[in-house]
CSV table of C-alpha atoms in Angstrom, one decimal:
chain,number,residue,atom,x,y,z
W,27,MET,CA,25.1,-11.9,16.2
W,28,THR,CA,27.3,-12.7,13.6
W,29,ASP,CA,26.1,-17.3,14.3
W,30,ALA,CA,25.2,-18.8,10.5
W,31,VAL,CA,21.1,-19.2,10.9
W,32,ASP,CA,18.9,-20.8,8.5
W,33,ALA,CA,17.3,-17.5,6.9
W,34,ILE,CA,18.1,-13.9,6.8
W,35,VAL,CA,16.1,-11.6,5.8
W,36,VAL,CA,17.0,-7.9,5.4
W,37,GLY,CA,14.7,-5.5,6.4
W,38,ALA,CA,11.4,-4.9,8.7
W,39,GLY,CA,8.9,-3.8,6.7
W,40,PRO,CA,5.8,-5.4,5.9
W,41,ASN,CA,6.5,-7.7,3.5
W,42,GLY,CA,10.7,-8.6,4.9
W,43,LEU,CA,8.7,-9.7,8.3
W,44,ALA,CA,5.8,-11.4,6.7
W,45,ALA,CA,9.4,-13.8,4.9
W,46,ALA,CA,10.8,-13.9,8.8
W,47,VAL,CA,7.8,-15.1,10.2
W,48,THR,CA,6.7,-17.9,7.6
W,49,LEU,CA,10.1,-19.1,7.3
W,50,ALA,CA,10.3,-19.3,11.2
W,51,ARG,CA,6.9,-21.1,11.4
W,52,ALA,CA,8.7,-23.9,9.3
W,53,GLY,CA,11.3,-24.5,11.8
W,54,LEU,CA,14.4,-22.7,10.2
W,55,SER,CA,16.5,-20.6,12.3
W,56,VAL,CA,15.8,-16.8,11.1
W,57,ARG,CA,17.0,-13.5,12.1
W,58,VAL,CA,16.1,-10.1,10.6
W,59,TYR,CA,18.9,-6.8,10.0
W,60,GLU,CA,16.9,-3.2,10.2
W,61,ALA,CA,18.8,-0.4,8.6
W,62,ALA,CA,16.6,1.6,10.9
W,63,PRO,CA,16.4,2.3,14.6
W,64,THR,CA,13.6,0.5,14.7
W,65,PRO,CA,11.9,-2.2,12.9
W,66,GLY,CA,8.1,-1.3,10.5
W,67,GLY,CA,9.8,0.5,7.6
W,68,GLY,CA,6.3,2.0,5.6
W,69,ALA,CA,4.5,1.1,8.5
W,70,ARG,CA,5.5,2.6,11.3
W,71,THR,CA,3.4,5.0,13.7
W,72,GLU,CA,5.4,8.5,16.2
W,73,GLU,CA,4.7,11.8,17.5
W,74,LEU,CA,5.1,13.6,14.6
W,75,THR,CA,3.5,16.7,15.3
W,76,LEU,CA,2.7,17.2,19.6
W,77,PRO,CA,3.3,14.9,22.9
W,78,GLY,CA,0.2,12.5,22.0
W,79,TYR,CA,-0.8,12.6,18.6
W,80,LEU,CA,0.2,9.3,17.0
W,81,HIS,CA,1.0,10.2,13.5
W,82,ASP,CA,1.7,6.6,10.8
W,83,VAL,CA,5.3,7.4,8.7
W,84,CYS,CA,3.7,6.1,5.8
W,85,SER,CA,0.6,3.8,5.0
W,86,ALA,CA,-2.0,4.4,7.6
W,87,VAL,CA,-5.4,3.0,5.7
W,88,HIS,CA,-5.1,-0.8,5.1
W,89,PRO,CA,-7.5,-2.3,2.5
W,90,MET,CA,-5.2,-5.5,2.0
W,91,ALA,CA,-5.4,-6.1,6.4
W,92,LEU,CA,-9.1,-8.3,5.5
W,93,ALA,CA,-8.2,-9.6,2.1
W,94,SER,CA,-4.2,-10.3,1.4
W,95,PRO,CA,-3.7,-13.9,1.8
W,96,PHE,CA,-0.8,-13.2,4.2
W,97,PHE,CA,-2.2,-11.6,6.6
W,98,ARG,CA,-5.4,-13.9,6.5
W,99,GLY,CA,-4.1,-16.9,7.1
W,100,PHE,CA,-1.4,-14.7,9.8
W,101,GLU,CA,-5.1,-14.1,11.6
W,102,LEU,CA,-4.2,-10.1,11.9
W,103,GLU,CA,-7.8,-9.0,12.9
W,104,ARG,CA,-7.7,-11.9,16.1
W,105,ARG,CA,-4.1,-10.0,16.8
W,106,ILE,CA,-4.5,-6.0,17.0
W,107,GLU,CA,-8.0,-4.4,16.5
W,108,LEU,CA,-9.0,-3.4,13.5
W,109,ARG,CA,-12.0,-0.9,12.9
W,110,LEU,CA,-14.2,0.0,9.8
W,111,PRO,CA,-15.4,3.1,9.2
W,112,PRO,CA,-19.2,3.1,8.3
W,113,ILE,CA,-17.8,4.4,5.1
W,114,SER,CA,-14.7,3.1,3.4
W,115,TYR,CA,-13.7,6.8,1.5
W,116,GLY,CA,-15.0,9.7,0.5
W,117,HIS,CA,-14.9,12.6,-2.3
W,118,PRO,CA,-15.5,16.3,-2.3
W,119,LEU,CA,-16.9,18.6,-4.9
W,120,ASP,CA,-17.3,22.0,-5.0
W,121,GLY,CA,-20.9,23.2,-4.2
W,122,GLY,CA,-20.8,20.8,-1.2
W,123,ARG,CA,-21.4,17.7,-3.2
W,124,ALA,CA,-19.5,14.0,-2.4
W,125,GLY,CA,-19.7,11.4,-3.6
W,126,LEU,CA,-19.9,8.4,0.1
W,127,ALA,CA,-18.2,4.9,-0.8
W,128,TRP,CA,-20.5,2.5,1.9
W,129,ARG,CA,-19.3,-0.9,3.0
W,130,ASP,CA,-22.3,-1.5,0.8
W,131,LEU,CA,-22.4,-1.6,-2.9
W,132,GLU,CA,-26.0,-1.0,-3.1
W,133,ARG,CA,-26.5,1.5,-0.7
W,134,THR,CA,-23.5,3.1,-3.0
W,135,ALA,CA,-24.8,2.7,-5.5
W,136,GLU,CA,-28.1,4.7,-4.8
W,137,GLY,CA,-26.3,7.6,-3.4
W,138,LEU,CA,-25.0,7.8,-6.8
W,139,GLY,CA,-28.5,9.3,-9.1
W,140,ARG,CA,-28.5,9.0,-12.0
W,141,ASP,CA,-24.9,6.6,-12.4
W,142,GLY,CA,-25.8,4.4,-9.2
W,143,ALA,CA,-26.6,1.7,-11.2
W,144,ALA,CA,-23.6,1.5,-13.8
W,145,TYR,CA,-21.2,1.9,-10.6
W,146,ALA,CA,-22.6,-1.1,-9.4
W,147,GLY,CA,-22.3,-3.1,-12.8
W,148,LEU,CA,-19.2,-2.0,-12.9
W,149,LEU,CA,-17.9,-3.5,-9.3
W,150,ARG,CA,-20.9,-5.9,-8.1
W,151,GLY,CA,-18.9,-9.1,-10.2
W,152,LEU,CA,-15.8,-7.9,-8.7
W,153,ALA,CA,-16.9,-7.3,-4.7
W,154,ALA,CA,-17.9,-10.2,-4.7
W,155,HIS,CA,-15.3,-12.8,-5.9
W,156,ASP,CA,-12.9,-10.5,-3.9
W,157,ASP,CA,-10.9,-14.3,-2.8
W,158,ALA,CA,-10.7,-14.8,-6.4
W,159,LEU,CA,-9.3,-10.9,-7.4
W,160,MET,CA,-6.5,-11.0,-4.2
W,161,ASP,CA,-5.4,-15.0,-6.1
W,162,LEU,CA,-5.6,-13.3,-9.2
W,163,ILE,CA,-3.3,-9.9,-8.5
W,164,GLY,CA,-1.6,-11.4,-5.7
W,165,SER,CA,1.6,-13.2,-6.7
W,166,SER,CA,2.7,-12.6,-10.7
W,167,LEU,CA,1.1,-12.1,-13.7
W,168,VAL,CA,3.1,-14.8,-15.8
W,169,ARG,CA,0.5,-17.9,-15.0
W,170,VAL,CA,-2.5,-19.2,-16.2
W,171,PRO,CA,-4.8,-17.7,-13.3
W,172,ARG,CA,-7.3,-20.1,-11.6
W,173,HIS,CA,-10.0,-18.1,-11.4
W,174,PRO,CA,-10.6,-17.6,-15.7
W,175,LEU,CA,-14.5,-16.1,-15.2
W,176,VAL,CA,-13.1,-13.4,-12.5
W,177,GLY,CA,-10.4,-12.5,-14.7
W,178,LEU,CA,-11.9,-11.9,-17.8
W,179,ARG,CA,-14.2,-9.1,-16.0
W,180,PHE,CA,-11.8,-7.4,-14.0
W,181,GLY,CA,-9.7,-7.4,-18.0
W,182,LEU,CA,-12.6,-6.2,-19.3
W,183,ALA,CA,-13.0,-3.6,-16.5
W,184,VAL,CA,-9.4,-2.5,-16.7
W,185,LEU,CA,-9.7,-2.1,-20.8
W,186,GLU,CA,-12.3,0.0,-20.0
W,187,GLN,CA,-11.8,2.2,-17.2
W,188,GLY,CA,-7.5,2.4,-18.3
W,189,SER,CA,-9.0,4.0,-21.3
W,190,TRP,CA,-10.2,7.1,-23.4
W,191,ALA,CA,-13.5,5.8,-22.7
W,192,TRP,CA,-13.7,5.4,-19.0
W,193,ASN,CA,-16.2,7.9,-18.9
W,194,ALA,CA,-18.8,6.4,-21.3
W,195,ARG,CA,-20.7,4.2,-18.8
W,196,PHE,CA,-21.7,7.8,-17.0
W,197,ARG,CA,-23.5,10.8,-17.3
W,198,GLU,CA,-23.0,12.3,-14.1
W,199,GLU,CA,-20.0,13.9,-12.3
W,200,VAL,CA,-19.9,11.8,-9.0
W,201,ALA,CA,-19.4,8.1,-8.9
W,202,PRO,CA,-16.2,8.9,-13.0
W,203,ALA,CA,-14.9,10.9,-10.1
W,204,MET,CA,-14.7,8.5,-7.1
W,205,LEU,CA,-12.8,6.1,-9.5
W,206,ALA,CA,-10.3,8.4,-10.5
W,207,GLY,CA,-9.7,8.5,-6.6
W,208,VAL,CA,-8.8,5.9,-6.3
W,209,ALA,CA,-7.1,5.0,-9.1
W,210,ALA,CA,-5.1,7.4,-7.8
W,211,HIS,CA,-3.2,6.0,-5.1
W,212,ALA,CA,-1.1,4.3,-8.2
W,213,ILE,CA,0.3,8.0,-8.7
W,214,ARG,CA,0.6,7.3,-12.2
W,215,PRO,CA,-0.6,9.7,-15.4
W,216,MET,CA,-5.2,8.2,-15.6
W,217,PRO,CA,-6.6,6.4,-18.0
W,218,SER,CA,-3.9,4.1,-18.2
W,219,PRO,CA,-4.6,-0.1,-17.3
W,220,ALA,CA,-1.9,0.5,-14.4
W,221,THR,CA,-5.1,3.1,-12.5
W,222,ALA,CA,-7.2,0.7,-14.2
W,223,GLY,CA,-6.4,-2.1,-12.0
W,224,ALA,CA,-5.0,-0.6,-8.9
W,225,GLY,CA,-8.0,1.5,-8.6
W,226,LEU,CA,-10.9,-1.7,-9.3
W,227,VAL,CA,-9.2,-3.7,-6.7
W,228,LEU,CA,-9.4,-1.2,-4.1
W,229,THR,CA,-12.4,-0.1,-4.7
W,230,ALA,CA,-14.0,-4.0,-4.5
W,231,LEU,CA,-12.3,-4.0,-1.3
W,232,ALA,CA,-13.5,-1.3,-0.6
W,233,HIS,CA,-17.3,-2.4,-0.6
W,234,ALA,CA,-16.3,-6.6,-0.3
W,235,ARG,CA,-14.8,-5.7,3.4
W,236,GLY,CA,-13.9,-2.0,4.1
W,237,TRP,CA,-10.5,-0.4,4.4
W,238,PRO,CA,-9.4,-1.0,8.0
W,239,ILE,CA,-7.6,1.7,10.4
W,240,PRO,CA,-5.7,-0.2,13.0
W,241,VAL,CA,-6.3,0.8,16.3
W,242,GLY,CA,-3.0,2.7,18.3
W,243,GLY,CA,-1.4,3.1,14.8
W,244,SER,CA,-0.3,1.2,11.4
W,245,GLY,CA,3.0,0.2,13.6
W,246,ALA,CA,0.3,-2.2,16.0
W,247,ILE,CA,0.9,-4.5,12.1
W,248,VAL,CA,4.6,-4.4,12.6
W,249,GLY,CA,4.1,-5.5,16.2
W,250,ALA,CA,1.9,-8.0,16.3
W,251,MET,CA,4.4,-10.0,13.0
W,252,VAL,CA,8.0,-9.0,15.0
W,253,ASP,CA,6.1,-10.5,18.6
W,254,ASP,CA,5.0,-14.0,16.4
W,255,LEU,CA,9.0,-14.0,14.9
W,256,ARG,CA,10.2,-13.8,18.1
W,257,ALA,CA,8.4,-16.1,19.7
W,258,HIS,CA,9.3,-18.1,17.6
W,259,GLY,CA,12.4,-18.3,17.8
W,260,GLY,CA,13.5,-15.4,15.3
W,261,GLU,CA,15.7,-12.0,16.0
W,262,VAL,CA,15.6,-8.5,15.3
W,263,VAL,CA,18.5,-6.3,14.9
W,264,THR,CA,17.9,-3.1,14.8
W,265,ASP,CA,20.5,-0.7,13.5
W,266,ALA,CA,22.6,-2.5,11.0
W,267,ALA,CA,22.8,-1.6,7.5
W,268,ILE,CA,23.3,-4.2,4.9
W,269,ASP,CA,26.1,-2.8,2.4
W,270,ASP,CA,27.2,-5.8,1.4
W,271,LEU,CA,26.2,-9.9,1.1
W,272,ALA,CA,30.0,-10.4,2.1
W,273,ALA,CA,29.0,-8.7,5.1
W,274,LEU,CA,26.9,-11.1,6.8
W,275,PRO,CA,27.1,-14.4,8.5
W,276,ALA,CA,26.0,-17.5,7.4
W,277,ALA,CA,22.5,-18.8,6.1
W,278,ARG,CA,21.1,-20.9,3.9
W,279,ALA,CA,19.2,-18.9,2.2
W,280,VAL,CA,18.7,-14.8,2.5
W,281,VAL,CA,15.5,-12.5,1.8
W,282,LEU,CA,16.4,-8.9,0.8
W,283,ASP,CA,13.6,-6.4,1.7
W,284,VAL,CA,15.2,-3.7,-0.5
W,285,THR,CA,14.1,-2.5,-4.3
W,286,PRO,CA,16.1,-3.6,-7.6
W,287,ARG,CA,19.2,-0.6,-6.8
W,288,ALA,CA,20.3,-1.2,-3.7
W,289,LEU,CA,20.2,-5.3,-4.7
W,290,ASP,CA,22.7,-4.2,-7.7
W,291,ARG,CA,25.0,-2.3,-4.7
W,292,ILE,CA,25.0,-4.9,-2.0
W,293,ALA,CA,25.2,-7.7,-4.9
W,294,GLY,CA,27.2,-6.5,-6.8
W,295,ASP,CA,29.7,-8.2,-10.0
W,296,ARG,CA,28.3,-12.2,-8.2
W,297,LEU,CA,25.2,-11.7,-9.9
W,298,PRO,CA,24.8,-12.0,-13.5
W,299,ASP,CA,25.3,-10.0,-16.8
W,300,ARG,CA,21.7,-9.9,-17.9
W,301,TYR,CA,20.2,-9.7,-14.2
W,302,ARG,CA,21.8,-6.4,-13.7
W,303,ARG,CA,21.0,-4.8,-16.5
W,304,ALA,CA,17.7,-5.8,-15.6
W,305,LEU,CA,17.5,-4.1,-12.2
W,306,ARG,CA,20.1,-1.4,-13.6
W,307,GLY,CA,16.5,-1.1,-16.4
W,308,PHE,CA,14.0,-1.4,-13.6
W,309,ARG,CA,12.1,2.7,-13.6
W,310,TYR,CA,11.1,3.9,-10.7
W,311,GLY,CA,7.7,6.7,-10.9
W,312,ASN,CA,6.1,9.8,-9.4
W,313,ALA,CA,6.7,10.9,-5.5
W,314,ALA,CA,4.6,11.7,-2.6
W,315,ALA,CA,4.9,14.2,-0.7
W,316,LYS,CA,3.4,14.5,3.3
W,317,VAL,CA,1.7,16.1,5.8
W,318,ASP,CA,0.6,15.1,8.9
W,319,PHE,CA,-1.6,17.9,11.4
W,320,ALA,CA,-2.8,17.5,14.9
W,321,LEU,CA,-5.9,19.0,14.9
W,322,ALA,CA,-8.3,21.0,18.0
W,323,GLY,CA,-11.4,19.5,16.3
W,324,PRO,CA,-12.7,17.3,12.8
W,325,VAL,CA,-11.9,18.9,9.7
W,326,PRO,CA,-15.8,20.7,9.0
W,327,TRP,CA,-16.5,19.1,5.8
W,328,ALA,CA,-18.5,20.6,3.6
W,329,ASN,CA,-20.5,18.3,3.2
W,330,PRO,CA,-20.7,16.6,7.0
W,331,ALA,CA,-21.1,13.4,6.3
W,332,LEU,CA,-17.2,12.9,5.1
W,333,ALA,CA,-17.2,13.5,8.9
W,334,GLU,CA,-17.3,8.5,8.4
W,335,ALA,CA,-15.4,8.4,6.0
W,336,GLY,CA,-11.6,6.6,7.1
W,337,THR,CA,-10.4,8.4,3.7
W,338,VAL,CA,-11.7,10.7,1.8
W,339,HIS,CA,-9.7,11.7,-2.3
W,340,VAL,CA,-9.2,15.7,-2.2
W,341,GLY,CA,-8.7,16.6,-5.8
W,342,GLY,CA,-12.3,17.3,-7.7
W,343,THR,CA,-13.6,15.7,-10.4
W,344,ARG,CA,-12.2,13.0,-12.5
W,345,ALA,CA,-11.0,15.1,-15.3
W,346,GLU,CA,-8.7,17.8,-12.2
W,347,ILE,CA,-7.3,14.7,-11.4
W,348,ALA,CA,-6.3,13.7,-14.3
W,349,ALA,CA,-5.2,16.9,-15.2
W,350,GLY,CA,-3.1,16.7,-12.0
W,351,GLU,CA,-1.2,14.0,-12.2
W,352,ARG,CA,-0.1,14.6,-16.1
W,353,GLU,CA,1.2,17.9,-14.5
W,354,VAL,CA,3.2,15.6,-12.2
W,355,ALA,CA,3.9,13.3,-15.0
W,356,ARG,CA,5.9,16.3,-16.8
W,357,GLY,CA,7.7,17.2,-13.8
W,358,ARG,CA,5.3,19.7,-12.2
W,359,HIS,CA,3.6,20.5,-9.0
W,360,PRO,CA,-0.3,21.4,-9.6
W,361,ALA,CA,-2.4,24.2,-8.7
W,362,SER,CA,-4.5,21.8,-8.1
W,363,PRO,CA,-3.2,18.6,-6.4
W,364,TYR,CA,-4.9,15.7,-5.7
W,365,VAL,CA,-5.0,15.2,-2.4
W,366,LEU,CA,-5.2,11.7,-0.2
W,367,VAL,CA,-6.5,12.0,3.3
W,368,SER,CA,-6.8,9.8,5.6
W,369,GLN,CA,-8.7,10.4,9.6
W,370,PRO,CA,-7.9,7.7,12.2
W,371,SER,CA,-9.0,9.3,14.8
W,372,ILE,CA,-12.9,9.1,13.8
W,373,VAL,CA,-13.3,5.1,14.9
W,374,ASP,CA,-9.7,5.2,17.5
W,375,PRO,CA,-9.6,7.2,19.5
W,376,THR,CA,-6.4,6.8,20.7
W,377,ARG,CA,-4.8,8.5,18.2
W,378,ALA,CA,-4.8,11.7,20.0
W,379,PRO,CA,-5.9,13.4,23.4
W,380,ASP,CA,-9.7,13.6,24.3
W,381,GLY,CA,-11.7,16.2,21.7
W,382,ARG,CA,-8.6,16.6,19.3
W,383,HIS,CA,-7.6,14.9,15.6
W,384,THR,CA,-4.3,13.5,13.7
W,385,LEU,CA,-4.8,13.6,10.4
W,386,TRP,CA,-2.8,11.7,8.1
W,387,THR,CA,-2.2,13.7,4.5
W,388,TYR,CA,-0.2,12.5,1.3
W,389,THR,CA,-0.1,15.2,-2.2
W,390,HIS,CA,1.4,13.3,-5.5
W,391,VAL,CA,4.6,15.7,-6.4
W,392,PRO,CA,7.6,15.1,-9.1
W,393,ALA,CA,11.1,12.1,-7.9
W,394,GLY,CA,13.7,13.9,-6.3
W,395,SER,CA,11.0,17.3,-4.9
W,396,THR,CA,12.1,18.6,-1.9
W,397,VAL,CA,9.1,21.1,-1.4
W,398,ASP,CA,7.2,21.8,1.6
W,399,PRO,CA,4.0,20.4,0.2
W,400,THR,CA,2.6,21.9,3.4
W,401,GLU,CA,0.6,25.2,1.7
W,402,ALA,CA,-0.8,23.3,-1.7
W,403,VAL,CA,-2.3,20.4,1.3
W,404,VAL,CA,-4.3,23.4,3.1
W,405,ARG,CA,-5.0,24.7,0.2
W,406,GLN,CA,-6.8,21.8,-1.8
W,407,ILE,CA,-8.3,21.0,2.3
W,408,GLU,CA,-10.0,23.7,3.3
W,409,ARG,CA,-11.4,24.2,-1.1
W,410,PHE,CA,-14.1,21.9,0.6
W,411,ALA,CA,-13.7,22.3,4.3
W,412,PRO,CA,-13.5,26.0,4.3
W,413,GLY,CA,-12.2,26.3,8.1
W,414,PHE,CA,-9.9,24.1,7.9
W,415,ARG,CA,-7.2,26.4,9.0
W,416,ASP,CA,-8.4,27.5,11.7
W,417,VAL,CA,-8.1,23.3,13.9
W,418,ILE,CA,-4.9,23.1,12.6
W,419,LEU,CA,-3.0,23.3,15.8
W,420,THR,CA,0.4,22.3,14.1
W,421,SER,CA,1.6,19.9,10.9
W,422,SER,CA,4.7,18.3,10.2
W,423,ALA,CA,5.7,18.1,6.8
W,424,ARG,CA,7.8,15.0,4.8
W,425,SER,CA,9.1,16.4,1.0
W,426,ALA,CA,9.6,13.4,-1.1
W,427,VAL,CA,12.9,14.1,-0.1
W,428,ASP,CA,12.5,13.6,2.9
W,429,LEU,CA,10.1,10.3,2.2
W,430,GLU,CA,13.3,8.9,0.4
W,431,ALA,CA,15.5,9.9,3.5
W,432,ASP,CA,13.4,7.9,6.4
W,433,ASN,CA,13.1,4.8,3.4
W,434,PRO,CA,15.7,4.3,1.2
W,435,ASN,CA,13.2,2.0,-0.7
W,436,TYR,CA,11.5,5.2,-1.7
W,437,VAL,CA,13.7,6.2,-4.5
W,438,GLY,CA,12.9,9.6,-4.7
W,439,GLY,CA,10.2,9.2,-2.8
W,440,ASP,CA,8.1,6.9,-4.7
W,441,ILE,CA,6.4,5.1,-2.4
W,442,ALA,CA,5.0,2.4,-4.4
W,443,SER,CA,9.1,1.2,-4.9
W,444,GLY,CA,8.3,1.6,-8.3
W,445,ALA,CA,7.0,2.7,-11.6
W,446,PRO,CA,3.7,0.8,-11.5
W,447,SER,CA,3.6,1.0,-15.2
W,448,LEU,CA,1.8,-1.8,-17.1
W,449,MET,CA,5.3,-3.4,-18.7
W,450,GLN,CA,6.5,-3.2,-14.2
W,451,LEU,CA,3.3,-4.7,-13.1
W,452,VAL,CA,5.2,-7.3,-15.8
W,453,ARG,CA,8.1,-7.2,-15.3
W,454,ARG,CA,8.8,-6.2,-11.7
W,455,PRO,CA,11.9,-6.9,-11.8
W,456,VAL,CA,12.0,-9.8,-14.3
W,457,ILE,CA,9.6,-11.5,-16.5
W,458,SER,CA,9.2,-14.6,-14.5
W,459,PRO,CA,6.8,-17.1,-12.7
W,460,ASP,CA,8.8,-16.6,-9.9
W,461,PRO,CA,10.2,-12.9,-9.9
W,462,TRP,CA,11.8,-13.4,-6.1
W,463,ARG,CA,14.2,-15.8,-7.0
W,464,THR,CA,17.6,-14.5,-7.7
W,465,PRO,CA,20.2,-15.8,-10.6
W,466,LEU,CA,22.1,-15.7,-7.2
W,467,SER,CA,22.1,-19.4,-5.0
W,468,GLY,CA,19.8,-18.6,-2.6
W,469,VAL,CA,19.0,-15.1,-2.8
W,470,TYR,CA,15.5,-13.7,-3.2
W,471,LEU,CA,14.1,-10.1,-3.4
W,472,ALA,CA,11.0,-9.9,-1.1
W,473,SER,CA,10.0,-6.1,-1.7
W,474,SER,CA,6.8,-4.2,-3.4
W,475,SER,CA,9.4,-4.1,-6.5
W,476,THR,CA,8.3,-7.2,-7.2
W,477,PRO,CA,4.5,-8.4,-7.4
W,478,PRO,CA,2.1,-8.0,-6.4
W,479,GLY,CA,3.8,-4.4,-5.4
W,480,PRO,CA,2.9,-2.1,-3.2
W,481,GLY,CA,0.9,-1.9,-0.1
W,482,VAL,CA,0.7,-3.2,2.8
W,483,HIS,CA,-0.6,-6.7,2.3
W,484,GLY,CA,3.1,-8.9,2.7
W,485,LEU,CA,2.5,-10.5,0.1
W,486,ALA,CA,5.7,-10.3,-2.1
W,487,GLY,CA,7.2,-11.0,1.7
W,488,TRP,CA,5.3,-14.8,1.9
W,489,ASN,CA,5.8,-15.7,-1.9
W,490,ALA,CA,9.1,-15.2,-2.1
W,491,ALA,CA,9.8,-16.2,1.0
W,492,ARG,CA,7.5,-20.0,-0.1
W,493,SER,CA,9.9,-19.8,-2.9
W,494,ALA,CA,13.3,-19.9,-0.8
W,495,LEU,CA,11.4,-23.3,1.5
W,496,GLN,CA,10.8,-24.8,-1.6
W,497,HIS,CA,14.3,-24.7,-3.9
W,498,GLU,CA,16.8,-24.5,-0.6
W,499,PHE,CA,14.6,-26.2,2.2
W,500,GLY,CA,12.4,-28.6,0.1
W,501,VAL,CA,9.6,-27.4,1.8
W,502,LEU,CA,6.5,-27.9,-0.6
W,503,SER,CA,3.7,-26.8,1.8
W,504,PRO,CA,3.6,-23.8,3.6
W,505,PRO,CA,2.9,-23.4,6.4
W,506,ASP,CA,0.0,-23.0,9.5
W,507,LEU,CA,0.8,-18.6,10.5
W,508,ALA,CA,-2.1,-19.0,12.4
W,509,PRO,CA,-2.4,-17.2,16.9
W,510,GLU,CA,-1.2,-21.3,18.2
W,511,ASP,CA,-3.8,-20.4,21.0
W,512,ARG,CA,-6.8,-20.4,17.7
W,513,PRO,CA,-10.6,-22.6,19.2
W,514,ALA,CA,-10.2,-25.4,18.3
W,515,ARG,CA,-13.0,-26.6,15.3
W,516,GLY,CA,-16.0,-28.6,16.6
């Protein structure tokens, strides 16, 4: 497949596919090159442990699937089945206590005792305006916000929860632990504006729309995108690593779902020196290490309500989680690590044989770690679920180095494809209202190393494709992404 096309996309992760779908929907001929044997990047599903047990290779739960402007336009929920656990996430503490983030914010607050009003007060204005919140954080931050009041509310909340004033509004342990568990998704020392921002957005979405789990695994999302691309004339070429832009056939637009490091390598001295310095100055963050489990039964949580939570943040109090994240930032493996747990089979029985379960976990480790995280993860879960070891049939572990080997965009095991520090949320990888457009004519960057950063939301690819449509093809209005069988409006 060397014939010229209108547009080429390199990388078939969610962002690359979002770009490809958008370009194909605009009537362009599109070809996607993917180095791996299958498309999907961080959104694949495989049998990692035993036959019949389906595990998500990287992403598992999708807080942005119902909130992302790209996926809303694509109408993802009409293409695949997304199931919402009754409890978006839970947070166990010692003694059988647990914070439970129901989709209903007021119900959640009722379970937080003296801190319920403070928790709801922090989040109510964000959850009630989640569309405006997504508009604020879903593109480059170098622009005038369209919803300044929501931006102000969000900014004030970030200043509070991103500083050592983060406990000032709380009197007990559960509510602040819940917020810390979500903020830790950023894999950064806390408190900081970056961790607070990530945590507040995800928590607001937990109460606004819920954190859905795709039936059949995250690969179902990729399958829907590939199907739509092919239905509109696009191609996906797998086992096709691109090491030099010169190896690509002629195209008016090239969209790269790669890191700044990879862009520097494959474009080389075609790039201006100043831009290359920016790419080389881009910093990658701390890492994840992953363990997947095949279980003989459900996790025996000390607090049985956690059995209804799609996600569980395991790590203890806010102070314990913060201490563990500081250890990771110092290049150490914490004795008491933060563990992010997903229980997909509680809502999706296709993930395991009858009566059995799959469990998805990761923990945070220093970049480049080669340590097998299995024992640390099991020990921490066992702390809040005595007897967990007894239900494990087998497990599959991947160190930080293994994660990078599987997906080169995860430099050193950094699943965010770039440290989500406050500066790098603005300079990702350059400070610009259009950071997806590179100085090379027709070349665009569309990975999680560009705004809005990590997550399965497709927005980096969608933004890059819209920029390419405007600058290379003169298309000013983005194409309709909805399924062709959308019911007619009366």
